[in-house]
XYZ file of C-alpha atoms in Angstrom:
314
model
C -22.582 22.254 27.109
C -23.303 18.924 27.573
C -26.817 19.652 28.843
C -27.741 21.795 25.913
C -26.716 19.332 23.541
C -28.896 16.706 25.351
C -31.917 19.513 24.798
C -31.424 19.949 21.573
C -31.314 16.192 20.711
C -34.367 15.481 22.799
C -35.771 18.238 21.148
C -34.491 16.096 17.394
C -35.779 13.309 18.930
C -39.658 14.645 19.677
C -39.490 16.591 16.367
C -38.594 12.941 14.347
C -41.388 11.286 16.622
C -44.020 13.917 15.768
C -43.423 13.837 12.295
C -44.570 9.740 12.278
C -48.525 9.234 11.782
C -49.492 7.499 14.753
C -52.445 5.702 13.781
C -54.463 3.774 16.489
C -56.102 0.514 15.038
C -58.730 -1.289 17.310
C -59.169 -5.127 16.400
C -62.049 -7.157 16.626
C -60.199 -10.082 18.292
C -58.962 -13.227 16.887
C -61.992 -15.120 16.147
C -60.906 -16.883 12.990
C -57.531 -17.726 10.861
C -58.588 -14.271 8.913
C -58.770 -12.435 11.579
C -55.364 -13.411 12.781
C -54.445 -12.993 9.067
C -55.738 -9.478 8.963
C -54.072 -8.729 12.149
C -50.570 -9.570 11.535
C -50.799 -8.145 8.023
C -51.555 -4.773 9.486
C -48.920 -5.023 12.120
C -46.370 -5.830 9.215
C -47.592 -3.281 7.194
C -46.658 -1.054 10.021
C -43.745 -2.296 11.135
C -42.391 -1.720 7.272
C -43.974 1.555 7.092
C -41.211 4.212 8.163
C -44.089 7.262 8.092
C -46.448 4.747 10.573
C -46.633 4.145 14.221
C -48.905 2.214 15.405
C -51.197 1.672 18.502
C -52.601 -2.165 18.243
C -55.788 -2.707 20.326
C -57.764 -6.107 20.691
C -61.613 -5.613 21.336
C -61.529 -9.710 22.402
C -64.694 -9.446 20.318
C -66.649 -7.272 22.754
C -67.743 -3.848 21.790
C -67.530 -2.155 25.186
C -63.730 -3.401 24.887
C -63.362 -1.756 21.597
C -65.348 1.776 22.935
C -62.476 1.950 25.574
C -60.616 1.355 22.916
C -61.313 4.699 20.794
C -61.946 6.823 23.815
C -58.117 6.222 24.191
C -57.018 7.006 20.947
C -58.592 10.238 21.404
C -57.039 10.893 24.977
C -53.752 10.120 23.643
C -54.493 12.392 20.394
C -53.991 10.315 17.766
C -53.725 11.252 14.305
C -55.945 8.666 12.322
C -58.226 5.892 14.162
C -59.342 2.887 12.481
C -60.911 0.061 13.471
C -63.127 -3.067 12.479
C -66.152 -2.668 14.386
C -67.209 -6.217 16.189
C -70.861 -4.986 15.337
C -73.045 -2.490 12.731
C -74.601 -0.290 15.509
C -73.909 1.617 18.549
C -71.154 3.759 17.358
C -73.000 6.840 17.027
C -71.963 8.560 20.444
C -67.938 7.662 20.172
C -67.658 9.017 16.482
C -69.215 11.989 17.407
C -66.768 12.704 19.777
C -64.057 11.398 17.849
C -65.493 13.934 14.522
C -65.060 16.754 17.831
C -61.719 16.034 18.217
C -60.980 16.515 14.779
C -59.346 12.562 14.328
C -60.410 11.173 11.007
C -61.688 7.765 10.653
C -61.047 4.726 8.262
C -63.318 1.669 8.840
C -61.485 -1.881 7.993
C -63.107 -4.956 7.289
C -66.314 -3.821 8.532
C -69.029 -1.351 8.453
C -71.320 0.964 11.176
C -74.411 1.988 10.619
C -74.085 5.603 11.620
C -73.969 8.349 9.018
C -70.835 8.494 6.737
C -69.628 12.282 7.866
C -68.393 9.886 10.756
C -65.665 8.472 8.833
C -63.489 8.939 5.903
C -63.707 5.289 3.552
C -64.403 1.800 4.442
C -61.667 -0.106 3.121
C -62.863 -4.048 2.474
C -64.772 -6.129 0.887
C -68.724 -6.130 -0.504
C -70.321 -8.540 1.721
C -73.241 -8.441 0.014
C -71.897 -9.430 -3.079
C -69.922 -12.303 -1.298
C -73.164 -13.719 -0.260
C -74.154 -13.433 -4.161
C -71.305 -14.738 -5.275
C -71.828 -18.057 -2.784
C -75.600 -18.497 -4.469
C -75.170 -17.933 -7.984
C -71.737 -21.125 -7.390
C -74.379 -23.207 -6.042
C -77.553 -22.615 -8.504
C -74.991 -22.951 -11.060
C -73.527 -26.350 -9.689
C -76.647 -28.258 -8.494
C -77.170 -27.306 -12.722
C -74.421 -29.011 -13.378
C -74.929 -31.888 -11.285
C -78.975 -32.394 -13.079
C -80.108 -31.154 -9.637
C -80.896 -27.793 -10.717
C -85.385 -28.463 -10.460
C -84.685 -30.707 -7.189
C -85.306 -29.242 -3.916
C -82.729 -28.326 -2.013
C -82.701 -27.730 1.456
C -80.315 -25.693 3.252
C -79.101 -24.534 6.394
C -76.849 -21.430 7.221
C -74.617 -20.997 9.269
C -74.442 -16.765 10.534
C -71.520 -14.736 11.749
C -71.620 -12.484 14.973
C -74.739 -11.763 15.089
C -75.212 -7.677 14.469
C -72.173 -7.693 12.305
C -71.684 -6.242 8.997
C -70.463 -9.252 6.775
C -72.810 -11.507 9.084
C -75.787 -9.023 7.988
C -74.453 -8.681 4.149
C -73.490 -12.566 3.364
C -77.070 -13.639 4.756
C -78.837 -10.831 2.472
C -76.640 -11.262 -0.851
C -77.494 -15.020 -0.519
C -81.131 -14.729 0.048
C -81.436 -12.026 -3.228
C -80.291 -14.259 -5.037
C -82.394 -17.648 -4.227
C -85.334 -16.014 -3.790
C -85.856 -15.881 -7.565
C -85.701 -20.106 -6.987
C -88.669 -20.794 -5.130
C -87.152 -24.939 -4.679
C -83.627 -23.762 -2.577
C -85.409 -22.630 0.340
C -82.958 -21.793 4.169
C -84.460 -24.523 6.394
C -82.487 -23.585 9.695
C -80.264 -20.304 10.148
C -78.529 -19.630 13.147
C -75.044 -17.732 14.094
C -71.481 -19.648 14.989
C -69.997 -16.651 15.843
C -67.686 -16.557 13.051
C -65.711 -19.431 15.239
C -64.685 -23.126 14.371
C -66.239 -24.647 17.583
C -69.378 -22.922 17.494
C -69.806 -23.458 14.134
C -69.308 -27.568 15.176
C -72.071 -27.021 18.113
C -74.812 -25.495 15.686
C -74.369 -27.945 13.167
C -74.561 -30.629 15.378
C -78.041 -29.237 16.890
C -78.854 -28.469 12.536
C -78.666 -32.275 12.164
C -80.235 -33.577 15.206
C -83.197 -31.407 13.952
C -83.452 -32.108 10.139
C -80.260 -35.417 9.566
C -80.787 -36.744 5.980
C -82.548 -33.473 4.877
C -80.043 -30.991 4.616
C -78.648 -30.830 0.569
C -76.253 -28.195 1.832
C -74.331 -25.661 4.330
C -74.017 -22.107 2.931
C -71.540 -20.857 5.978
C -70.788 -16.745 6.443
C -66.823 -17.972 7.043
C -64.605 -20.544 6.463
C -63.676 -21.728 10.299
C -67.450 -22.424 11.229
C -67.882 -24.147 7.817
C -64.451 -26.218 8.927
C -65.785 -26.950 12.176
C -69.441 -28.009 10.682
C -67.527 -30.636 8.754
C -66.170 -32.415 12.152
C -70.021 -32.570 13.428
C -71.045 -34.071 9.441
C -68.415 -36.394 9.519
C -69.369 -37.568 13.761
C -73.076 -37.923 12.697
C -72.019 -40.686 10.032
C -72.627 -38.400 6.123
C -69.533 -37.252 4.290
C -69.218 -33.782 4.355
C -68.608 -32.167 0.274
C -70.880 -34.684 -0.935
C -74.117 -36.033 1.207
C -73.856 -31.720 2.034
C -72.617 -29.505 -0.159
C -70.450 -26.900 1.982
C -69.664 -23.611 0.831
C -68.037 -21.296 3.154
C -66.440 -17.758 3.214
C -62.883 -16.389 3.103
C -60.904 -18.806 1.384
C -58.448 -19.564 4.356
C -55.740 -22.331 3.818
C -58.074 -24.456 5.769
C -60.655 -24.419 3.770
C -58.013 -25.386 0.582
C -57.169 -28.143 2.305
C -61.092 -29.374 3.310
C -61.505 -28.997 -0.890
C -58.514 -30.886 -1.570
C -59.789 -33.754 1.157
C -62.881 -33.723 -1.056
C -64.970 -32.460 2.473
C -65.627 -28.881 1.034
C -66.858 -28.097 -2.260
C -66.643 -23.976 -2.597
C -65.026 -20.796 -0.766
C -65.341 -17.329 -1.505
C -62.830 -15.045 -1.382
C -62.260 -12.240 1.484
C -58.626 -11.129 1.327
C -57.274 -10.212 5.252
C -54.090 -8.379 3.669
C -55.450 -4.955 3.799
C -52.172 -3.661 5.757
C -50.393 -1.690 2.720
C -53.719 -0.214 1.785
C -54.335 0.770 5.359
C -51.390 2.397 5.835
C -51.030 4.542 2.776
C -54.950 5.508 3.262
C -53.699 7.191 6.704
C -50.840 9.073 5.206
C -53.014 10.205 1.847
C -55.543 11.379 4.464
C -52.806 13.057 6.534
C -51.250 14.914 3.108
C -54.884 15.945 2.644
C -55.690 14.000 -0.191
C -59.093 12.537 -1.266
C -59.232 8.890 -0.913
C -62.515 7.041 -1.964
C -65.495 6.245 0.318
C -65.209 2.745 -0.646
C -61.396 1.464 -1.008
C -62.716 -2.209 -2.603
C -60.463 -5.550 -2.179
C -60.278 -7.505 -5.532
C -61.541 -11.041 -5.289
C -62.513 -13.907 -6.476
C -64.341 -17.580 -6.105
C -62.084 -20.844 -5.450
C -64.086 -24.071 -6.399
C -63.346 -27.745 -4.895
C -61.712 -28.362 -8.527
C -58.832 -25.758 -8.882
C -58.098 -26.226 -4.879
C -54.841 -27.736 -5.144
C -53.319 -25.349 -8.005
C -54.146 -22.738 -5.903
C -53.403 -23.882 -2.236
C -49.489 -22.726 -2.687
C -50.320 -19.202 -3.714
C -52.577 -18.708 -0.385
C -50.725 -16.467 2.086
C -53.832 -16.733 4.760
């Protein structure tokens, strides 16, 4: 007797278990305060989510980590993968046997470029526009400062190089200046999306151009944060000898704009964890979600930086 009731509430048990979505979610790493943001956002989101459970995997920002990764989710026969791919390209072979084993696919944060019958909706932000955004603030402020026919020199500080929003921010900024033939991208190179490489490239920036540079356009926040340290060590104050506008609109950057050592962020909201988790379970219930599940955001100026700094939850 005892025995059979055992069974039968193993058998309750696996029957409650199989009726959660397990949903495997391969990270990029933890590169940057957004990332870790993003990260613990999703983890929430699942933790609160009684239909969810999920399998957290960090790439350490290293594709071959985050191919392991997938190849996993389908040995373990997932129901949904998703995952923020470190780079745009070599995807191809894993999705196509991830499509064979019949798991559907959300990308977060970040695009691939392999074709779309590969995954379900990319759920984030436009990078492109971001980059827009970030050019149209600073034609519109060197305006407003009587700068607007000067020219202004600028250097640029790129994500990981091969990645989506690295790819995106550069080409939404450069659409948009290249219609201003006197703001012309003097030196470009990646940070890596990180604080102390974003220091290092700066400092090599100024030991090739100093007193030239009118301003850092910077594809995140934490490089732009760690550019300021290498402004301030080679002796010009950072937010006003170079204008700095970065990406993200971390609390770190709030508080470089309330120093007066930043002068714009834009906006690149990390709490995608709700909107993750119902995408899975409309997917699961066989509804149709949108290719493109957009983030809602907006542009924080050095001037409204304090009002703002409490609401930040990133």
């Amino acid at each position: 007797m005892f025995i059979l009731l055992m069974v039968i509430m193993g058998l309750s048990l696996n029957v409650m278990a199989a009726d959660k979505i397990v949903l495997g979610f391969s990270q990029i790493g933890a590169e940057s305060e957004w990332r870790t943001a993003n990260t613990e956002d999703i983890k929430r989101a699942a933790d609160e989510d009684p239909d969810i459970q999920l399998i957290f995997s960090d790439a350490q920002q290293k594709q071959e980590n985050q191919l392991k990764a997938l190849r996993s989710f389908i040995a373990r026969g997932v129901d949904v993968i998703a995952f923020s791919p470190v780079v745009e390209t070599g995807w191809d072979t894993v999705l196509q046997e991830i499509k064979d084993a019949g798991i559907p696919v959300i990308l977060v944060d970040r695009t691939v470029t392999a074709d779309d019958s590969y995954y379900v909706t990319y759920m984030g932000s436009d990078f492109v526009e971001e980059g827009q955004k970030a050019a149209n603030w600073l034609i519109e402020y060197m305006e407003e400062q009587g700068r607007g026919n000067e020219q202004i020199n600028i250097v640029e500080l790129q994500g990981t190089v091969g990645s989506a929003p690295a790819n995106d921010r550069k080409t939404g900024f450069a659409d948009v200046i290249k219609d201003y033939p006197n703001y012309k991208i003097i030196r470009s190179q990646s940070g890596d999306f990180t604080r102390s490489k974003g220091k290092e490239v700066m400092e090599a920036f100024l030991k090739a151009e100093g007193d030239n540079i009118d301003v850092l356009y910077s594809h995140n926040d934490d490089m732009a944060i760690g550019a300021i340290q290498a402004i301030e060590e080679y002796g010009l104050k950072p937010g006003k000898d170079i204008i700095i506008i970065g990406v993200d609109a971390v609390k770190g950057a709030f508080e470089a704009m309330i120093q007066g050592k930043m002068n714009c962020t834009v906006e690149c909201s990390p709490l995608l964890g709700n909107q993750l988790m119902q995408a899975a379970k409309d997917i699961m219930a066989g509804k149709k979600v949108p290719e493109h599940i957009k983030t809602i955001e907006g542009i924080f100026p050095q001037e409204v930086a304090l009002e703002e700094y409490p609401n930040r939850k990133y």
